[in-house]
XYZ file of C-alpha atoms in Angstrom:
561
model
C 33.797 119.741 88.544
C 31.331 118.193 91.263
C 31.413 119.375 94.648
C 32.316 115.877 96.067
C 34.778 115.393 99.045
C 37.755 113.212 98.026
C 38.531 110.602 100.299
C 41.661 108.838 100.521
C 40.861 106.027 98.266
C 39.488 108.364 95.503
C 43.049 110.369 95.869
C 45.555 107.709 96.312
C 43.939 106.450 92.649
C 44.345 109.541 90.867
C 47.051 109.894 88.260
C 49.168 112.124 90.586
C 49.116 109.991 93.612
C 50.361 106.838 91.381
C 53.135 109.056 89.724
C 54.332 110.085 93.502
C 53.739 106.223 94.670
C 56.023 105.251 91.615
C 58.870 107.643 91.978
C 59.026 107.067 95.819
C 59.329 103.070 94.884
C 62.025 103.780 92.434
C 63.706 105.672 94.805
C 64.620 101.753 96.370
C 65.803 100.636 93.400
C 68.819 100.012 92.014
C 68.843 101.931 88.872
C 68.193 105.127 90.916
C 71.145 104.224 92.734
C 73.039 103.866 89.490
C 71.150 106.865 88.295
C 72.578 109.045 90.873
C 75.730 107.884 91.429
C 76.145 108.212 87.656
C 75.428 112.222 87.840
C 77.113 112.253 90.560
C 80.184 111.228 88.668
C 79.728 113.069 85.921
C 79.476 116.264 87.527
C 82.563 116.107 89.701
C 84.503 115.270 86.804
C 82.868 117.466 84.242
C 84.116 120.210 86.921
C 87.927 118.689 86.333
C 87.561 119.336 82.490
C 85.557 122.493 82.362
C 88.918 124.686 82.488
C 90.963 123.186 80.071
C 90.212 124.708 76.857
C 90.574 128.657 78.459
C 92.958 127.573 81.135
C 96.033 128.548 78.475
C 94.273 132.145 78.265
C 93.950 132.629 81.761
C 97.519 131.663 82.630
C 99.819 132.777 79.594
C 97.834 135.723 78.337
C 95.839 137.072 81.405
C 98.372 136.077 84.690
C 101.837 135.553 82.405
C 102.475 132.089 84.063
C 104.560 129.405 81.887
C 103.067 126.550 80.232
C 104.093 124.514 83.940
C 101.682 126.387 85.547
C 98.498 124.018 83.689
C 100.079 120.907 84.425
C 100.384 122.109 88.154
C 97.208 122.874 88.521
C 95.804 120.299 87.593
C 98.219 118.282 89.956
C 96.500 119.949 93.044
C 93.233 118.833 92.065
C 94.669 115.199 92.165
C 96.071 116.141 95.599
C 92.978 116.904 96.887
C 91.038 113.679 95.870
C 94.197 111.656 97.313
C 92.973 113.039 100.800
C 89.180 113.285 99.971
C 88.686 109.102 98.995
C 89.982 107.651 101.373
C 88.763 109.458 104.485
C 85.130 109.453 103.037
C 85.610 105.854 102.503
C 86.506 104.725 105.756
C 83.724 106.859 107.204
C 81.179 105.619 104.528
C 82.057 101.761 105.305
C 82.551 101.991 108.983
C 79.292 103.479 109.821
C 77.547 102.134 106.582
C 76.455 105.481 105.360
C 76.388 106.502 101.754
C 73.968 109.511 101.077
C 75.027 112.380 103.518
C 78.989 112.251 103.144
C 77.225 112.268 99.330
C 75.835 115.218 99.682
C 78.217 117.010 101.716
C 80.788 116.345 98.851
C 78.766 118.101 96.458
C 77.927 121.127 99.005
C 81.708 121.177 98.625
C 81.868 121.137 94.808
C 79.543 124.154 94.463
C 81.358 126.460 96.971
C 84.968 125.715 95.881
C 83.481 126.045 92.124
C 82.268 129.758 93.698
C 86.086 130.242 94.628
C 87.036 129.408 91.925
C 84.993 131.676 89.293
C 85.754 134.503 91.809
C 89.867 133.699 91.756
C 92.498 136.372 90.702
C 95.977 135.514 91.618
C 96.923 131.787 90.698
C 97.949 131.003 94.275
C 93.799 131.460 94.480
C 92.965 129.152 91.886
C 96.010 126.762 93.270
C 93.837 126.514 96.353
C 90.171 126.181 94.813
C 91.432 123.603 92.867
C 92.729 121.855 95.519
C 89.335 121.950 97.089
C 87.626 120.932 94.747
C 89.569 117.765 94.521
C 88.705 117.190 98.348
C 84.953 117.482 97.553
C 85.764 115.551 94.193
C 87.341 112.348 96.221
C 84.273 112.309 98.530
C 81.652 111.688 95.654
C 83.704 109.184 93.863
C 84.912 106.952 96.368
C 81.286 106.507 98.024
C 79.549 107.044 94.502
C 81.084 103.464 93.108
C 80.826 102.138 96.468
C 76.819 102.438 96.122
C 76.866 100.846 93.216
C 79.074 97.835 93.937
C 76.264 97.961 97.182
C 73.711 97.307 94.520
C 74.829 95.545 91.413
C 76.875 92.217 92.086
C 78.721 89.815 89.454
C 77.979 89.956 85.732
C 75.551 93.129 86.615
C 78.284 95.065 88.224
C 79.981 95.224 84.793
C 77.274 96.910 82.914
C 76.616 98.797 85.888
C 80.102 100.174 86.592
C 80.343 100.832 82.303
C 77.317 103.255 82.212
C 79.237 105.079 85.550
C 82.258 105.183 83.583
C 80.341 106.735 80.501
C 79.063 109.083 82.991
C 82.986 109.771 83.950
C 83.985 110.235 80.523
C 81.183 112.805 79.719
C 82.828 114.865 82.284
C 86.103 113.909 82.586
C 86.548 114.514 78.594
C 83.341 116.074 77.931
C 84.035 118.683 80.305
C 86.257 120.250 77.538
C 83.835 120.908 74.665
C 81.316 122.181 77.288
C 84.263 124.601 78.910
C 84.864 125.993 75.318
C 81.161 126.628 74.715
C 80.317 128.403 77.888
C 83.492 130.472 78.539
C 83.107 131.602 75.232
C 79.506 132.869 75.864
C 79.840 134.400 78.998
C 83.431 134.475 80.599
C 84.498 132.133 83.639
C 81.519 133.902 85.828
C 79.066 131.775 83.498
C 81.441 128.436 83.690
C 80.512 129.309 87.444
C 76.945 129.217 87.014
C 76.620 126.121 85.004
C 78.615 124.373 88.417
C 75.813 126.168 90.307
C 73.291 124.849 87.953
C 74.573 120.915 88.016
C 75.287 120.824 91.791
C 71.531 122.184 92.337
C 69.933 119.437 90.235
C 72.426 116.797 91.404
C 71.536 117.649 94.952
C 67.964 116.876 93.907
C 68.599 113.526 93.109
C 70.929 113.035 95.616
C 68.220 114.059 98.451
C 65.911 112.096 97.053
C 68.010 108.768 97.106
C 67.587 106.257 99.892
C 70.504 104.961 102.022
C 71.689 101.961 99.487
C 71.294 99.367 102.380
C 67.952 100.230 102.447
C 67.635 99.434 98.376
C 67.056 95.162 97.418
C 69.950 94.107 95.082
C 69.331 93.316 92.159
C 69.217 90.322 90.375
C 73.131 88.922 90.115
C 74.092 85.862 88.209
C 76.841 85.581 90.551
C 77.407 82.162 92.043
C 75.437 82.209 95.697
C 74.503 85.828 95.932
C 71.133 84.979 97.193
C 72.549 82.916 99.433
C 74.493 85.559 100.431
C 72.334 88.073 101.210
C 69.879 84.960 102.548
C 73.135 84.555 105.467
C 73.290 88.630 105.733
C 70.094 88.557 107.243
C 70.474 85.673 109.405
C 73.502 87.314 110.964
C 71.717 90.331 111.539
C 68.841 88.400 113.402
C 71.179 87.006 115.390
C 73.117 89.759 116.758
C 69.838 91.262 117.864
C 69.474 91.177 121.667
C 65.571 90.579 121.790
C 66.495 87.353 118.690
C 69.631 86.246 120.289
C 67.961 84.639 123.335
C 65.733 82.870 121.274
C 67.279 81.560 117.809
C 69.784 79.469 119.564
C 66.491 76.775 119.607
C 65.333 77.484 116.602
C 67.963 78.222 114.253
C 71.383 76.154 114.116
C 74.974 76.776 112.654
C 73.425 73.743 110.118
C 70.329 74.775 109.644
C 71.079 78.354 108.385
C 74.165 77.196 105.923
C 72.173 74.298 104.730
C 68.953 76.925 104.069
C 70.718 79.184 102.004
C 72.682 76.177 99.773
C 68.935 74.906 98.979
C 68.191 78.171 97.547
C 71.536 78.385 95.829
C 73.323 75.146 95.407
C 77.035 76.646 94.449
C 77.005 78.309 97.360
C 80.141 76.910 98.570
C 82.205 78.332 95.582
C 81.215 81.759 96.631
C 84.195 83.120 98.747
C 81.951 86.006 100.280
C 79.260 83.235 101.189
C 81.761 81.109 103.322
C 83.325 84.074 104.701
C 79.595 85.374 106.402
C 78.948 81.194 107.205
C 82.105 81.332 109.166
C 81.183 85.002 110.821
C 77.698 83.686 111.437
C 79.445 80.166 112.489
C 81.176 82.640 115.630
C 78.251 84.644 116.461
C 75.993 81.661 117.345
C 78.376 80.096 119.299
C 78.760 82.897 121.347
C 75.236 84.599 121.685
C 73.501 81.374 122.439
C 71.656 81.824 125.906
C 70.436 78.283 126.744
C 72.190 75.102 126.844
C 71.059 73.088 123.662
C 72.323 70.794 121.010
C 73.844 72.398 117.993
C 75.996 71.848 114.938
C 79.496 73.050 114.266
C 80.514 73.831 110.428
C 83.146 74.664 109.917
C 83.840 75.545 105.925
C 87.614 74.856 104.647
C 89.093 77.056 101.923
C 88.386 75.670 98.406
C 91.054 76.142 95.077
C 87.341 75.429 93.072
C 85.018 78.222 92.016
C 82.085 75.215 90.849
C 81.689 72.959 93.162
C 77.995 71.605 92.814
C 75.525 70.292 95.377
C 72.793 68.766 94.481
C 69.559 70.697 94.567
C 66.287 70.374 96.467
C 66.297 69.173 100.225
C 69.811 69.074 101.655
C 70.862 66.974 103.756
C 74.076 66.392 105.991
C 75.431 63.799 103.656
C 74.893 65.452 100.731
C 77.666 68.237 101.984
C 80.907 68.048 100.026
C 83.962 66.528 101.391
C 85.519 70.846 102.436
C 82.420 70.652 105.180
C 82.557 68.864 107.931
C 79.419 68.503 110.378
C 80.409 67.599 114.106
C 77.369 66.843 116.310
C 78.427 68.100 120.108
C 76.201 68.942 123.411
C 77.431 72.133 124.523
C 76.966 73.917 127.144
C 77.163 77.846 127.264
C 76.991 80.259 129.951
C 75.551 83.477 129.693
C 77.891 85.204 127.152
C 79.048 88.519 126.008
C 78.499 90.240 123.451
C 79.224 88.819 119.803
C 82.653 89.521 118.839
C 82.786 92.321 116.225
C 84.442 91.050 113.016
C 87.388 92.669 111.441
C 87.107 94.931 109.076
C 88.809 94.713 105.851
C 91.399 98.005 105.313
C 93.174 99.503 103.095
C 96.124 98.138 103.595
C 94.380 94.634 103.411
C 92.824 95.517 100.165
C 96.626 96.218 98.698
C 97.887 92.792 99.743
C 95.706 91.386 97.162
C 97.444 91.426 94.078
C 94.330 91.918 91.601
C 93.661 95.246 93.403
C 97.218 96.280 93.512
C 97.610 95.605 89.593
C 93.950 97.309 89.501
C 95.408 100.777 90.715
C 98.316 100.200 88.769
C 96.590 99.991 86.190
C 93.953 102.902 86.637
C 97.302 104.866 86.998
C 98.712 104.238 83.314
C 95.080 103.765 81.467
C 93.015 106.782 82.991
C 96.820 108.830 82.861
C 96.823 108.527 79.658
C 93.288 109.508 79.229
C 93.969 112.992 81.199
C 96.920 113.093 79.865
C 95.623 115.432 76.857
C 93.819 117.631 78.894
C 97.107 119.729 79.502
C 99.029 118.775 76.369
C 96.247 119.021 73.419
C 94.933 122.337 74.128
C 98.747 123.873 74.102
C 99.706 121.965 70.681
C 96.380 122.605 68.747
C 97.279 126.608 69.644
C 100.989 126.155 68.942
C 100.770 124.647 65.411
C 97.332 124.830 63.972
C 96.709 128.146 65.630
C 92.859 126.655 67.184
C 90.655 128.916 69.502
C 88.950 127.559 72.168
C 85.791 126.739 69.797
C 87.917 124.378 67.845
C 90.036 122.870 70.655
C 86.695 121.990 72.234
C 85.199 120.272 69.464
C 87.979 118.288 68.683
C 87.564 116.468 72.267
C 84.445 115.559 71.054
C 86.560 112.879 69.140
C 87.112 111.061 72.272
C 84.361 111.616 73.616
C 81.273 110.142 71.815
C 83.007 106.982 71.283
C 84.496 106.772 74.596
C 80.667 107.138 75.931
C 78.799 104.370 73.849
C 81.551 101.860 74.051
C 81.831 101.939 78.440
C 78.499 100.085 79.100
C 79.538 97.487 76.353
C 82.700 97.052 77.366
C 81.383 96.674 80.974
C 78.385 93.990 79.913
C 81.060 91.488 77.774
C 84.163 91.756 80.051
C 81.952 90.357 82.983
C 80.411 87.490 80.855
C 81.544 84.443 82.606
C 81.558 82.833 79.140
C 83.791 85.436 77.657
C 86.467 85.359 80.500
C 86.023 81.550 80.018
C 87.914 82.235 76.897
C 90.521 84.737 77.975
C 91.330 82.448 81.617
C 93.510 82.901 83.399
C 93.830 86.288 82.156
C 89.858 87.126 82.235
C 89.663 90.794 83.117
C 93.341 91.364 83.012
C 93.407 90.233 79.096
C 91.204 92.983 77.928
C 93.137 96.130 80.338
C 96.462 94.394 78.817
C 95.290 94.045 74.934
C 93.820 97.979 75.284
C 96.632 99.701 77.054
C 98.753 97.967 74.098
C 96.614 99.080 71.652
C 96.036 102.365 73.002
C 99.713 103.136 73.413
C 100.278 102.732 69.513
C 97.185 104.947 68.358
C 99.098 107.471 70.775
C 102.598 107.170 69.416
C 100.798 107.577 65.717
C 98.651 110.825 66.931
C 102.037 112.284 67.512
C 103.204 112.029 64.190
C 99.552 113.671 62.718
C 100.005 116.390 60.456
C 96.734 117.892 60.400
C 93.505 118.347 62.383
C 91.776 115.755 60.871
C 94.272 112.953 61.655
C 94.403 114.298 64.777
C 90.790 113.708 64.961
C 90.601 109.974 63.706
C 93.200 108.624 66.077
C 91.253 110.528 69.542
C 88.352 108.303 68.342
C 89.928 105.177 68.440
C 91.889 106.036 71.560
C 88.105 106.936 72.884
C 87.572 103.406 71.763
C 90.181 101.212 72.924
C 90.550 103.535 76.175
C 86.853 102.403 77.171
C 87.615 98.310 76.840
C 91.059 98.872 78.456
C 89.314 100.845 81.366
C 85.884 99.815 82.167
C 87.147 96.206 83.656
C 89.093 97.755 86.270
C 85.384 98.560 88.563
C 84.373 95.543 87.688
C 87.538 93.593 88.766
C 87.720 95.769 91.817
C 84.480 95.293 92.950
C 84.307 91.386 92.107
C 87.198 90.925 94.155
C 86.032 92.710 97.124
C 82.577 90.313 97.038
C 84.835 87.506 97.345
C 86.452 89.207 100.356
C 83.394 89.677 101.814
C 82.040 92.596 100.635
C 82.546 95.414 102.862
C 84.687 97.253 101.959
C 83.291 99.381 98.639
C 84.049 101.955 99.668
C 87.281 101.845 100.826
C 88.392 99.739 97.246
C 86.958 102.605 94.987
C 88.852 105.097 97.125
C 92.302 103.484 96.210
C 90.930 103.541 92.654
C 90.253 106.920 93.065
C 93.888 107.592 94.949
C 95.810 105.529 91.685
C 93.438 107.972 89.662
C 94.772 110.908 91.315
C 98.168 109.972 91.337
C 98.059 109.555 87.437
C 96.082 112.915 87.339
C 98.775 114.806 89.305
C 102.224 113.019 88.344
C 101.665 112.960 84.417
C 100.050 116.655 83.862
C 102.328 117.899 85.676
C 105.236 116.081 84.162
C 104.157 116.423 80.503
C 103.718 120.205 79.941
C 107.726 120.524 80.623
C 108.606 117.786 78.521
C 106.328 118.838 75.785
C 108.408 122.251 75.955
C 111.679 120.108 75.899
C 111.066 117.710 73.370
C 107.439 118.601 71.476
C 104.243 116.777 71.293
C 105.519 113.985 69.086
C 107.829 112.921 71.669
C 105.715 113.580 74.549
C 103.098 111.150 73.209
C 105.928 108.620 73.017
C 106.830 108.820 76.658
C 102.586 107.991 77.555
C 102.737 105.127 74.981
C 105.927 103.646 77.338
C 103.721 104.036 80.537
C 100.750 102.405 78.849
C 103.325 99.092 77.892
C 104.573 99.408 80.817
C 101.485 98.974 82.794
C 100.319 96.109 80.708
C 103.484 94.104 81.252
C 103.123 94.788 85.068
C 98.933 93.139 84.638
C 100.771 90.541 82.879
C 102.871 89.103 84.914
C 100.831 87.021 87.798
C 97.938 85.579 85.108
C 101.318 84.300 83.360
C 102.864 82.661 86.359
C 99.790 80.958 87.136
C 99.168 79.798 83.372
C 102.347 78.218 83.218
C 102.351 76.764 86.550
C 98.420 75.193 86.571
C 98.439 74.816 82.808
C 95.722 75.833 80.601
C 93.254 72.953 81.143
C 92.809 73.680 84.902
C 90.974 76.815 84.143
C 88.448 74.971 81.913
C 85.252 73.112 82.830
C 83.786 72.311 86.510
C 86.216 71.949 88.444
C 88.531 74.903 87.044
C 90.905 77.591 89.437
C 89.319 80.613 89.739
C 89.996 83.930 88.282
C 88.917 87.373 87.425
């Protein structure tokens, strides 16, 4: 080694300083959003899961509770999320923050995880569970929301599928490692692997940078860049240093016409038109000076691809939905811009595709949990399986479940695939897998042995994956069109239909099982699953048969999801 001083240049080029540099850039990306929203997912849920395979031993051979006693607690885990999602979510979009309510959710997770490792009486457990459902509903609501932040059109499919695989893992996954760990070192060492995930999620979670910091990424959806092009206008211009000046430099025209030059469809993008009309009110009130300006005003379109023609665009080369009026106005010194209203939850429900979205995250990801407190109890009843065993064989969903998510996520967003399916897009694939999931479950009722048992979890890891993974991506397409802000809250009713699922069918099932056995019991979650698709299918059939086939095909076709 020489005895040289360093100066800055000679550090900021050594190997070390471009390895910081790098991570600290990737930390405004959107994969590390994705990254840690992904972990952040995983290790709520794996924290749902861990339990299940000693949960029998703890309540019928330790405490003497009846088989009820499962189902109900996981019920008050559900609980708590119902309360957690959508409080977090209307703090997260109201005041645009993502990261801290992140990270006080999983300060949550480890303490109630504590409580619950140091529980002896169930009415202790009753309440850590509960808890942890509270911190559980804060990560998930705001953990999608950062992704839909992120990620937009055909992107927020494979985006929202790797998410999901990260849900599965834990959700399902959370078994096998449950088994594993108990097994080794009692529920004091389940305790410290929660310790041991929250620590290295908080990591990443400290690390991340508020996701309205982070650029989108690149969307194929029709006049995103555009979009984002008008975000920043309308930020400009609510300003108070900008707004005394724009009003000269900037029209109503000149901003709408700027971003359809650097997307042409710009028109056929719902949450487009619904910022031109927001920035449309904001200039006409913040203006300053008396000048000549341009009124658009955009009309409501049935077409999702209209086209204008690209390059320099003029005023006549606007389609016949915009009209340009050319007025002197004169404006006294105004008042602040009017705040626009904020989408709510209640809003959000009014929509159909989100209402049949929760409906349908009810019967698909119900029937997912719905072996969590069923499974365990039959493999010990009638193949006599330890813990060991029952864990592995959740491996069987699993693994599949896992690879299939991010697949299922990339192809049921492909424009040209829903092409095929329309009107149905989305919809057709949670319809075709809650059918086809509901008869793989009436058959695993009828298996006689372990190994059947086995072969029909993997294909309901399978089919439960297509039927499952559209749902974000429906969710969060819709709520572009909307306008986009409100991520948050639209994950949060996902995450209330989840709950709902999560407490009504464990705790249903477990006495049923005891009334009428397993066989019968998987029956009763194959009706919910037809049931649910018939409900999906009933507004993409009224519109088929009232538009006809044809008027979802080619340039001028209805739009759908």
């Amino acid at each position: 080694m020489t005895g040289e001083t360093l100066g800055a240049d000679d550090y900021g080029g050594s190997n070390i300083s471009r390895f910081i540099r790098k991570c600290n850039d990737f930390r405004s990306k959107p994969a590390a959003v994705l990254i840690v929203s992904t972990v952040a997912v995983f290790a709520d849920t794996v924290v749902y899961g861990l339990i299940v395979p000693f949960l029998p031993e703890i309540l019928q051979d330790r405490l003497g509770m009846s088989s009820s006693s499962n189902g109900l607690l996981f019920g008050c885990f559900g609980l708590g999320v119902l309360i957690g999602a959508p409080v977090s979510a209307y703090i997260s979009d109201r005041w645009k923050l993502r990261k801290w309510p992140m990270i006080i959710g999983l300060l949550g997770l480890g303490a109630t995880s504590a409580l619950f490792a140091l529980s002896n009486a169930y009415w202790e457990l009753i309440v850590a569970r509960f808890a942890q459902g509270l911190s559980s509903g804060i990560t998930w609501a705001i953990g999608l929301g950062m992704i839909a932040d992120v990620y937009q059109g055909e992107d927020m499919g494979w985006a929202m599928g790797i998410a999901f695989s990260g849900f599965t893992l834990g959700y399902l996954g959370g078994p096998v490692l449950g088994g594993v760990i108990y097994k080794a070192g009692g529920v004091h060492a389940i305790a410290i692997f929660v310790g041991a995930i929250a620590g290295l999620d908080l990591v990443f979670r400290l690390m991340l940078v508020e996701p309205k910091d982070v650029n989108l990424a690149s969307s194929s959806r029709v006049g995103s860049s555009a979009d984002l092009e008008l975000c920043q206008s309308e930020k400009l211009l609510q300003s108070d240093s900008a707004s005394a000046h724009l009003g000269d430099q900037l029209t109503k025209q000149q901003v709408i016409l700027q971003a359809m030059e650097s997307s042409p469809a710009l028109i056929s993008s719902p949450a487009a038109l619904g910022k031109s009309e927001s920035l449309h009110t904001i200039m006409e009130s913040g203006t300053k000076s008396t000048h000549e300006h341009t009124e658009i005003h955009v009309a409501s379109r049935t077409s999702n691809s209209s086209k204008i023609p690209s390059g320099t665009v003029s005023t006549s080369a606007l389609p016949d939905n915009i009209s340009v009026v050319s007025s002197a106005r004169q404006s006294e010194d105004s008042a602040e811009a009017p705040e626009q209203k904020r989408t709510t939850m209640l809003d959000l429900l009014k929509e159909w595709p989100i209402l049949a979205c929760c409906i349908a995250t009810i019967s698909i990801t119900g029937a997912l949990g719905s072996f969590e407190p069923t499974l365990p109890i039959h493999m010990k009843d009638k193949y006599n399986s330890d813990i060991m065993v029952i864990s592995v064989v959740f491996i069987a969903i699993v693994i599949p479940n896992v690879i299939i998510a991010p697949i299922a996520g990339k192809y049921t967003s492909d424009n040209r695939v829903l092409a095929k399916v329309a009107p149905y897009g989305r919809f057709a694939f949670m319809i075709g897998g809650s059918v086809l999931q509901a008869g793989v479950i009436a058959c695993l009722g009828a298996t006689t042995n372990i190994a059947g048992l086995v072969i029909n979890l993997v294909f309901i890891g399978l089919i439960g994956g297509v039927a499952a993974v559209p749902i974000l991506s429906t969710m969060g397409e819709h709520v572009a069109r909307m306008g986009g802000d409100a991520y948050a809250k639209v994950y949060a009713l996902f995450n209330i239909a989840y709950s709902i699922g999560v407490i009504i069918i464990p705790t249903v099932l477990p006495p049923i099982m005891n009334a009428v056995g397993f066989a019968a019991t998987m029956g009763v979650v194959s009706a919910v699953l037809v049931f649910g698709a018939i409900i999906l299918a009933i507004h993409p059939t009224i519109m088929l048969r009232k538009h006809g086939r044809a008027a979802y095909i080619g340039e001028n076709a209805l739009p759908f999801l």
